Amino acid sequence: MKQFFLTVLGVFTGLILFVVVIPVVLLTVAIASSSKPTAPTTSVLELDLREGITDQVSTNPFAAFSGDGLSVMQVVDGLAQAQDDNNVKALLIRLPESGMTPATADELRQAVRRFRASGKPVIAHSQGFAPSGAVMSTYMVGASASELWMQNTAGFQATGFSADSVFLGRAFEKYGVRADFEQRYEYKNAVNEYTQSDYTGPHREAMTAWMTSLYDSALANAAQDRKLTPAALKTVIEAGPYSAEQALSNKLIDKIGQVEEAEAEIKRRAGKGAEIVEFGQYTSDKGERTGSGKNAIAIVGGEGAIVTGRSGGGSFGGGSSIHSDDTAEAIYDAIEDKGVKAIVFRVSSPGGSPEASEQILAAVRAARAAGKPVVVSMGAYAASGGYWISSEADWIVAQPSTLTGSIGVFGGKFVVADALGRFGVDMRELTVGGQYADAFSPTQSFTPEQRAAFAGSMDRIYDDFITRVATGRKLEPTRVREIAKGRVWTGAQALPLGLVDQLGGLTEAVAKAKALAKIPAGESVRFKHFPKQKSPWEALSEMFGVQSEAAQALVMLGGVMADPQAQAVMRRIEGERMRSEGAVVLADQPMF
């Protein structure tokens, strides 16, 4: 019977290999082995932001198959190379109709302005600014171009910032669901959406404050680029919405035209024989900046929720997370690299596990103890756990619109036994052990003793968070408690509070890292990126396990193709097999 199941498994694996994996591998190898096209001597880069933008380039080589677009760091790096590339003469930006993360818009605007400072023209084209929450951020990016064009039928509906919250309190009460949570403290408002039917006073206060900060920042930046006063732009913006013709007459845009007309105009400005080159193709051909010089700056990336463990072999696409083992290991690798003199830790995370956050923070401490300064560059978010892992860096750089702080903690459970009972589904529990063993059972609320114990654990985590911020930011714990309470701040608000040191992006963080490492400002440095992106062979091998027949078949295919990475994995598999030959019995284990 066991052999039968092994045979079935082998057939199933073979089908996966034949139908899914091998075509992907063949395509990857073909692309990698083909000669890269040479960029035209007169190029116009087309930066299309309509498919969305992440903060960082994924380390998963198959991320492209999930349809992910460009990343902020990829755009910043690509524009830095393009501004010094004599073949690149101009830039065309295709703006999304909806909004984008405000801090992302800040970083893109700064990169576009640096590109323009090299003397190269930029045209941004919009097919409309839809009435979405953060469309002002999109307008801010468009305003940073040399000219902002708009399609004739498009509407200009960027009139402010908005945000919607869904409250489930009444629904839960109606259907018998109890949200049994603890929060530290009143501004840690993620819990409110489960327990309330409207904003509490502190929830409304905090959200209104950071939304106003985002709005004021976007207005100030757009006004500067449009050569208007913030007050004048605010008056015009809030009197909208407008048609394209009205937006032009109010000097919110520079020209009305189709995208084909914008392409023709930017090619004319670029020079005779100019050709459009997609931004992703350009950055793929150029690769990441490595720089030059005897000293190196490590760029360590982390994007998404913070969780314990490793990312595993990855998958064909999927979202991003900061896995504590991977990120800590990346920092330790940078510590051990003798050429690395400082570390820039790029953080874009709304939070996550306290345990995972502490593991990463321990690696940050180790880097500083080893004499390697750590500068955090905050992306769209660096809140809660994202701030925990940043708190003890030597220096923190945030965008004015970065959402940070949220120094607090929450946790709890949903009690659903009553709700299910209304549909004839009965939940019952059995417990062996201490009184806390069934504390998180969904069949009943916390007992007074359980709540006291759970509340105590929340208090300990909160106190630990306060201690780390006080230590890292050199603030009195009482002061940290005053500005904490789970409250979210923008980077612009956090600066005077002492939670961040400087406003800016990755470029400013690298400059500060050089200064802290005592590298002269004019001296070139090399850039080393951690963690490194896996090759397709490594990812496939990890996905299937180094001892599986699937991985062996893939690597043998690579060996036939004389792929050196594949041959290295093959040797690894053979070594694993030789080490396991002496085993007498391999017990069957349950898998979850």
XYZ file of C-alpha atoms in Angstrom:
592
model
C 0.000 0.000 0.000
C 2.808 2.381 0.866
C 4.439 1.708 -2.520
C 1.117 2.407 -4.233
C 0.876 5.835 -2.636
C 4.508 6.545 -3.496
C 3.783 5.648 -7.124
C 0.724 7.893 -7.202
C 2.762 10.690 -5.645
C 5.468 10.188 -8.264
C 2.958 10.392 -11.112
C 1.399 13.527 -9.619
C 4.810 15.132 -9.195
C 5.683 14.236 -12.762
C 2.532 15.922 -14.018
C 3.366 19.071 -12.075
C 6.867 19.008 -13.539
C 5.652 18.532 -17.076
C 2.707 20.939 -17.053
C 3.888 23.717 -14.731
C 7.464 23.661 -13.539
C 9.473 22.582 -16.572
C 7.901 25.208 -18.880
C 8.676 27.868 -16.280
C 12.254 26.652 -15.913
C 12.777 26.437 -19.648
C 11.434 29.965 -20.049
C 13.631 31.268 -17.227
C 16.745 29.607 -18.628
C 15.967 30.854 -22.114
C 15.569 34.409 -20.891
C 18.702 34.241 -18.760
C 20.813 32.758 -21.544
C 19.615 35.102 -24.265
C 21.681 38.152 -25.032
C 20.288 41.325 -23.522
C 19.117 43.927 -26.024
C 21.151 47.058 -26.270
C 19.261 50.200 -25.280
C 18.880 52.725 -28.108
C 21.434 55.509 -28.099
C 18.534 57.951 -27.763
C 16.077 56.505 -25.259
C 12.954 57.756 -23.517
C 12.134 55.761 -20.406
C 8.449 55.040 -19.876
C 7.595 54.633 -16.193
C 4.121 53.079 -16.035
C 2.695 53.292 -12.509
C -0.802 52.055 -13.389
C -0.193 48.443 -12.327
C 0.672 49.400 -8.751
C 4.023 49.622 -7.040
C 5.530 47.751 -4.105
C 8.225 49.122 -1.826
C 10.969 46.601 -2.555
C 12.064 44.106 -5.179
C 11.010 40.595 -4.169
C 13.743 38.025 -3.497
C 11.449 35.399 -5.031
C 12.557 34.876 -8.656
C 9.001 33.881 -9.607
C 7.357 37.028 -8.193
C 6.973 38.390 -11.715
C 4.472 35.615 -12.474
C 2.063 37.067 -9.871
C 1.694 40.225 -11.945
C 3.540 42.491 -9.512
C 4.657 45.781 -11.002
C 7.701 47.858 -10.204
C 9.043 48.645 -6.744
C 9.922 51.997 -5.211
C 13.534 50.968 -4.681
C 13.737 49.743 -8.286
C 12.473 53.106 -9.558
C 14.773 55.118 -7.298
C 17.753 53.001 -8.343
C 16.799 53.045 -12.043
C 16.316 56.811 -12.203
C 19.638 57.340 -10.422
C 21.339 55.317 -13.139
C 19.316 56.932 -15.920
C 20.180 60.472 -14.915
C 23.862 59.646 -15.521
C 23.201 57.513 -18.616
C 23.969 59.468 -21.790
C 21.659 57.205 -23.782
C 18.633 58.199 -21.693
C 17.380 61.599 -22.785
C 13.941 61.905 -21.170
C 11.259 60.292 -19.019
C 7.544 59.668 -19.614
C 5.404 58.807 -16.566
C 2.018 57.100 -16.934
C 0.050 58.025 -13.813
C -2.609 55.766 -12.260
C -6.147 57.092 -12.006
C -6.394 56.062 -8.356
C -4.246 56.971 -5.395
C -0.937 55.568 -4.243
C 0.630 55.210 -0.811
C 1.618 58.749 0.253
C 5.153 57.804 1.317
C 5.637 56.020 -2.016
C 4.601 59.228 -3.762
C 7.099 61.191 -1.645
C 9.963 58.936 -2.677
C 8.966 58.909 -6.355
C 8.682 62.693 -6.388
C 12.160 63.066 -4.934
C 13.610 60.657 -7.518
C 11.885 62.497 -10.384
C 13.197 65.853 -9.160
C 16.755 64.474 -9.031
C 16.321 63.155 -12.580
C 15.079 66.569 -13.748
C 18.040 68.247 -12.032
C 20.305 66.437 -14.532
C 18.710 68.572 -17.257
C 16.465 65.880 -18.743
C 12.777 66.594 -19.413
C 9.905 64.681 -17.804
C 6.314 64.503 -19.036
C 3.647 62.930 -16.828
C 0.398 61.841 -18.476
C -2.867 61.208 -16.651
C -6.068 59.590 -17.872
C -7.861 61.135 -14.922
C -7.571 61.648 -11.181
C -10.382 59.542 -9.703
C -12.050 60.407 -6.368
C -10.108 57.831 -4.339
C -8.649 58.208 -0.855
C -5.046 59.093 -1.662
C -5.324 60.454 -5.211
C -3.676 63.673 -3.998
C -0.480 61.652 -3.724
C -0.769 60.676 -7.389
C -1.285 64.313 -8.327
C 1.809 65.233 -6.309
C 3.930 62.847 -8.403
C 2.472 64.279 -11.608
C 3.172 67.819 -10.438
C 6.866 66.991 -10.064
C 7.243 66.512 -13.843
C 8.385 69.214 -16.251
C 4.892 69.079 -17.740
C 1.675 67.425 -16.571
C -0.645 66.289 -19.366
C -4.210 65.044 -19.087
C -6.511 63.219 -21.487
C -9.332 65.383 -22.880
C -12.175 63.225 -21.528
C -10.608 62.780 -18.094
C -11.836 64.332 -14.874
C -9.745 66.064 -12.206
C -11.304 64.817 -8.969
C -8.361 65.180 -6.567
C -9.995 67.355 -3.931
C -8.548 66.008 -0.669
C -7.828 62.852 1.336
C -10.421 60.376 2.583
C -10.429 57.075 4.462
C -13.175 54.586 5.248
C -13.385 52.256 8.226
C -15.724 49.284 8.555
C -17.068 48.748 12.079
C -18.433 45.309 12.917
C -19.568 45.922 16.482
C -23.333 45.966 15.787
C -23.126 43.042 13.353
C -21.199 40.940 15.863
C -23.749 41.788 18.559
C -26.629 40.893 16.263
C -25.200 37.531 15.234
C -23.762 36.507 18.574
C -20.029 37.002 17.955
C -18.012 38.393 20.849
C -14.731 40.173 20.166
C -12.752 39.583 23.371
C -9.646 41.765 23.040
C -7.118 43.723 25.053
C -5.425 46.833 23.643
C -2.580 49.059 24.854
C -3.822 51.747 24.734
C -6.719 53.882 23.526
C -5.096 54.809 20.196
C -4.381 51.177 19.255
C -7.556 51.323 17.243
C -7.404 48.166 15.107
C -9.508 46.543 17.846
C -12.205 49.203 17.538
C -13.395 47.908 14.182
C -14.398 44.662 15.920
C -15.917 46.176 19.050
C -17.413 49.552 18.040
C -19.990 50.926 15.609
C -18.280 54.317 15.174
C -15.000 56.083 15.812
C -14.079 56.562 19.441
C -12.760 59.993 20.424
C -9.068 58.947 20.363
C -9.569 56.963 17.125
C -11.101 59.971 15.353
C -8.475 62.324 16.795
C -5.524 60.251 15.633
C -6.879 59.536 12.147
C -7.862 63.145 11.538
C -4.401 64.287 12.636
C -2.389 62.004 10.370
C -4.744 62.496 7.411
C -4.371 66.273 7.793
C -0.590 65.855 7.910
C -0.645 63.823 4.680
C -2.885 66.364 2.964
C -0.811 69.357 4.032
C 2.393 67.625 2.893
C 0.982 66.738 -0.531
C -0.363 70.278 -1.007
C 2.955 71.863 -0.032
C 4.963 69.638 -2.380
C 2.584 70.000 -5.329
C 2.380 73.763 -4.788
C 6.161 74.037 -4.821
C 6.392 72.126 -8.081
C 3.489 74.040 -9.679
C 4.999 77.348 -8.493
C 1.958 78.231 -6.406
C 1.466 78.942 -2.718
C -0.012 76.061 -0.680
C -2.966 78.279 0.272
C -3.704 79.130 -3.369
C -3.495 75.504 -4.466
C -5.681 74.403 -1.544
C -8.379 76.899 -2.550
C -8.393 75.720 -6.157
C -8.214 72.011 -5.296
C -11.100 72.117 -2.843
C -13.348 73.985 -5.301
C -13.247 70.975 -7.654
C -13.900 68.577 -9.239
C -13.001 69.799 -12.721
C -13.063 68.751 -16.328
C -9.739 68.584 -18.147
C -10.381 72.022 -19.686
C -11.194 73.513 -16.269
C -8.101 71.921 -14.722
C -6.004 73.519 -17.466
C -7.563 76.958 -16.982
C -6.932 76.681 -13.220
C -3.274 75.831 -13.906
C -3.543 72.422 -12.252
C -2.148 70.798 -15.424
C -0.081 72.049 -18.369
C -1.633 70.475 -21.451
C -4.529 68.377 -22.715
C -3.666 65.530 -25.047
C -3.733 61.822 -25.750
C -0.915 59.638 -24.495
C 0.261 59.111 -28.084
C 0.682 62.875 -28.391
C 2.638 62.962 -25.140
C 4.883 60.153 -26.417
C 5.505 62.017 -29.661
C 6.349 65.212 -27.775
C 8.771 63.612 -25.329
C 10.496 61.766 -28.196
C 10.826 65.069 -30.064
C 12.488 66.627 -27.029
C 14.776 63.625 -26.612
C 16.151 64.003 -30.120
C 16.147 62.436 -33.554
C 15.609 58.677 -33.605
C 14.421 58.500 -29.984
C 12.710 55.279 -28.960
C 10.485 54.413 -25.990
C 12.040 51.912 -23.541
C 9.925 50.360 -20.791
C 11.301 51.137 -17.346
C 11.241 47.509 -16.202
C 13.260 46.445 -19.247
C 15.803 49.200 -18.619
C 16.340 48.258 -14.979
C 16.495 44.567 -15.895
C 19.229 45.262 -18.442
C 21.164 47.565 -16.116
C 20.739 45.496 -12.932
C 20.992 46.948 -9.436
C 23.579 49.609 -8.828
C 26.704 48.076 -7.390
C 28.753 51.265 -7.249
C 32.491 51.363 -6.926
C 35.104 51.959 -4.271
C 36.856 50.063 -1.524
C 34.073 50.512 1.026
C 30.566 49.082 0.813
C 27.158 49.998 2.195
C 24.796 47.086 2.828
C 21.153 47.552 1.821
C 18.972 45.196 3.857
C 15.328 45.046 2.850
C 12.175 44.084 4.699
C 8.578 44.583 3.501
C 5.269 43.305 4.846
C 3.979 41.842 8.084
C 6.654 40.655 10.523
C 6.467 36.926 11.226
C 8.729 34.317 12.781
C 10.631 31.716 10.768
C 11.879 31.552 7.206
C 10.170 32.266 3.930
C 10.794 28.703 2.736
C 11.227 28.011 -0.934
C 8.814 30.692 -1.988
C 6.020 30.229 -4.491
C 4.931 31.340 -7.907
C 4.023 34.833 -6.735
C 2.271 35.865 -3.550
C 2.560 38.686 -1.056
C 5.545 39.859 0.954
C 6.355 39.268 4.610
C 9.346 40.011 6.811
C 10.475 36.620 8.101
C 12.575 37.056 11.219
C 15.115 34.316 10.455
C 15.738 35.615 6.945
C 15.999 39.282 7.905
C 18.177 38.667 10.965
C 20.436 36.428 8.879
C 20.723 39.139 6.229
C 21.902 41.627 8.865
C 24.383 39.113 10.309
C 25.708 38.436 6.779
C 26.284 42.162 6.401
C 28.060 42.221 9.773
C 30.419 39.429 8.703
C 31.216 41.048 5.358
C 34.456 42.917 6.021
C 33.892 45.274 3.106
C 30.597 46.538 4.551
C 31.125 49.637 6.679
C 27.496 50.540 7.425
C 23.996 49.125 6.969
C 20.921 50.817 5.548
C 17.888 48.882 6.765
C 14.879 49.595 4.546
C 11.705 48.933 6.555
C 8.170 48.998 5.158
C 5.907 47.177 7.588
C 2.641 47.812 9.447
C 3.744 45.483 12.277
C 3.466 41.882 13.320
C 4.837 39.467 15.892
C 6.652 40.925 18.943
C 8.859 37.815 19.091
C 9.855 38.128 15.440
C 10.436 41.858 15.874
C 12.735 41.294 18.853
C 14.793 38.728 16.918
C 15.406 41.268 14.148
C 16.137 44.065 16.626
C 18.753 41.823 18.282
C 20.539 41.625 14.921
C 20.444 45.434 14.660
C 22.050 45.638 18.102
C 24.700 43.130 17.012
C 25.557 45.277 13.988
C 26.053 48.349 16.146
C 28.112 46.355 18.639
C 30.317 45.235 15.742
C 31.009 48.859 14.878
C 28.742 48.992 11.830
C 26.261 51.883 12.006
C 22.652 51.089 11.128
C 20.461 53.670 9.410
C 16.782 52.845 8.965
C 15.033 54.098 5.843
C 11.279 53.951 6.429
C 9.015 53.222 3.477
C 5.230 53.432 3.346
C 4.855 52.144 6.920
C 7.102 51.475 9.860
C 4.493 51.133 12.571
C 4.068 48.892 15.612
C 6.483 45.989 14.994
C 7.911 47.997 12.108
C 8.891 50.682 14.608
C 10.101 48.084 17.130
C 12.733 46.777 14.680
C 13.741 50.362 13.840
C 13.855 51.806 17.341
C 17.492 51.118 18.250
C 19.120 52.069 14.951
C 21.761 54.801 14.964
C 19.613 57.032 12.765
C 16.061 56.910 11.373
C 15.061 58.528 8.083
C 11.350 58.691 7.227
C 9.303 60.261 4.496
C 7.000 63.086 5.615
C 4.102 60.762 4.739
C 5.453 57.554 6.270
C 3.024 56.139 8.835
C 5.040 55.229 11.903
C 4.863 54.947 15.675
C 1.831 52.902 16.777
C 3.818 52.010 19.883
C 1.366 49.613 21.443
C -0.019 46.101 21.319
C -3.342 44.324 21.026
C -4.558 40.762 21.072
C -7.515 38.564 21.831
C -10.009 36.189 20.294
C -13.455 35.866 18.761
C -16.027 33.859 20.695
C -18.254 32.262 18.040
C -20.032 29.374 19.816
C -23.288 31.316 20.198
C -23.206 32.529 16.581
C -22.696 29.011 15.238
C -25.367 27.640 17.565
C -27.967 29.804 15.815
C -27.300 27.758 12.686
C -27.449 24.415 14.443
C -23.670 24.078 14.790
C -22.643 23.240 18.358
C -19.118 23.769 19.657
C -17.958 21.921 22.759
C -14.552 21.826 24.389
C -12.505 19.473 26.491
C -9.520 20.696 28.448
C -6.715 18.943 30.315
C -4.214 20.987 32.288
C -4.153 24.383 33.934
C -6.875 26.988 33.932
C -5.186 28.936 31.100
C -5.125 25.935 28.749
C -8.440 26.873 27.122
C -7.986 30.638 27.380
C -8.159 31.062 23.605
C -10.994 28.658 23.002
C -13.673 30.259 20.764
C -16.415 28.651 22.829
C -16.395 31.097 25.755
C -15.102 34.455 26.917
C -12.032 34.790 29.094
C -12.630 33.904 32.725
C -11.557 36.647 35.175
C -8.365 34.694 35.935
C -7.599 34.171 32.250
C -8.192 37.827 31.435
C -5.914 38.911 34.247
C -3.142 36.638 32.962
C -3.640 37.726 29.349
C -3.772 41.408 30.307
C -0.528 40.895 32.209
C 1.156 39.556 29.055
C -0.082 42.598 27.088
C 1.341 44.876 29.765
C 4.729 43.146 29.609
C 4.937 43.490 25.819
C 3.923 47.140 26.019
C 6.512 47.837 28.721
C 9.183 46.080 26.635
C 8.234 48.245 23.648
C 8.467 51.420 25.741
C 11.894 50.355 27.045
C 13.270 49.730 23.544
C 12.036 53.074 22.233
C 13.337 54.939 25.279
C 16.736 53.254 24.928
C 17.044 53.672 21.171
C 15.706 57.199 20.939
C 17.367 58.405 24.154
C 14.054 59.535 25.626
C 12.718 59.262 29.134
C 10.273 56.341 29.492
C 7.642 58.729 30.833
C 7.968 60.814 27.667
C 7.634 57.722 25.462
C 4.476 56.717 27.338
C 3.005 60.156 26.637
C 3.468 59.861 22.856
C 2.873 56.100 22.584
C -0.514 54.619 23.583
C -0.705 52.961 20.173
C -0.945 56.262 18.277
C 0.053 56.451 14.603
C 2.118 59.444 13.492
C 3.298 60.576 10.079
C 7.012 61.084 9.542
C 6.438 64.855 9.594
C 4.720 64.545 12.994
C 7.255 62.061 14.353
C 10.283 64.288 13.674
C 9.605 66.926 16.364
C 8.593 64.150 18.766
C 12.043 62.578 18.461
C 10.766 59.322 16.971
C 12.706 59.889 13.734
C 15.836 61.908 12.978
C 15.457 63.120 9.406
C 12.924 63.406 6.591
C 13.853 61.797 3.295
C 14.225 58.515 1.498
C 16.792 55.904 0.607
C 19.203 58.446 -0.919
C 19.345 60.457 2.301
C 19.729 57.267 4.365
C 22.737 56.165 2.295
C 24.345 59.601 2.701
C 23.896 59.411 6.480
C 25.271 55.859 6.591
C 28.405 57.055 4.800
C 28.792 59.908 7.268
C 28.388 57.626 10.298
C 30.935 55.214 8.819
C 33.314 58.173 8.340
C 33.408 57.695 4.574
C 33.995 61.055 2.840
C 30.830 62.382 1.156
C 32.529 62.564 -2.259
C 33.949 59.049 -2.121
C 32.225 56.358 -4.177
C 30.944 53.289 -2.368
C 29.780 49.848 -3.416
C 26.275 48.652 -2.630
C 25.597 45.139 -1.408
C 22.006 43.957 -1.194
C 20.826 41.504 1.482
C 19.111 39.069 1.372
C 20.154 38.134 -2.135
C 17.534 37.076 -4.648
C 17.379 33.309 -5.086
C 18.065 31.863 -8.504
C 15.157 29.982 -10.110
C 17.024 26.696 -9.477
C 17.494 27.423 -5.782
C 13.866 28.433 -5.339
C 12.539 25.367 -7.134
C 14.861 23.095 -5.165
C 13.657 24.536 -1.851
C 10.010 24.432 -2.917
C 10.208 20.699 -3.630
C 12.827 19.713 -1.038
C 16.410 18.802 -1.861
C 15.746 15.059 -1.523
C 12.564 14.935 -3.599
C 12.476 13.344 -7.017
C 10.933 16.535 -8.384
C 13.933 18.646 -7.401
C 16.331 16.027 -8.742
C 14.535 15.948 -12.094
C 14.668 19.722 -12.369
C 18.320 19.914 -11.460
C 19.217 17.083 -13.837
C 17.486 19.083 -16.563
C 19.638 22.050 -15.629
C 22.735 19.834 -15.647
C 21.994 18.803 -19.208
C 21.841 22.478 -20.034
C 25.233 22.938 -18.346
C 23.789 25.364 -15.807
C 26.453 25.730 -13.063
C 23.874 26.696 -10.409
C 21.878 23.598 -11.205
C 24.985 21.416 -10.986
C 25.766 22.886 -7.560
C 22.301 21.949 -6.301
C 22.754 18.473 -7.803
C 25.918 17.983 -5.765
C 24.000 19.140 -2.689
C 21.281 16.546 -3.323
C 23.815 13.762 -3.760
C 25.494 14.764 -0.504
C 22.185 14.647 1.342
C 21.457 11.212 -0.108
C 24.848 9.810 0.915
C 24.388 11.078 4.463
C 20.984 9.374 4.727
C 22.010 5.942 3.391
C 23.113 4.701 6.817
C 19.685 5.215 8.361
C 17.873 1.972 9.231
C 14.306 3.280 9.629
C 12.672 6.573 8.721
C 9.499 6.808 10.794
C 6.380 8.120 9.109
C 5.616 11.610 10.476
C 2.336 13.520 10.398
C 2.469 16.696 8.304
C 0.333 19.774 8.737
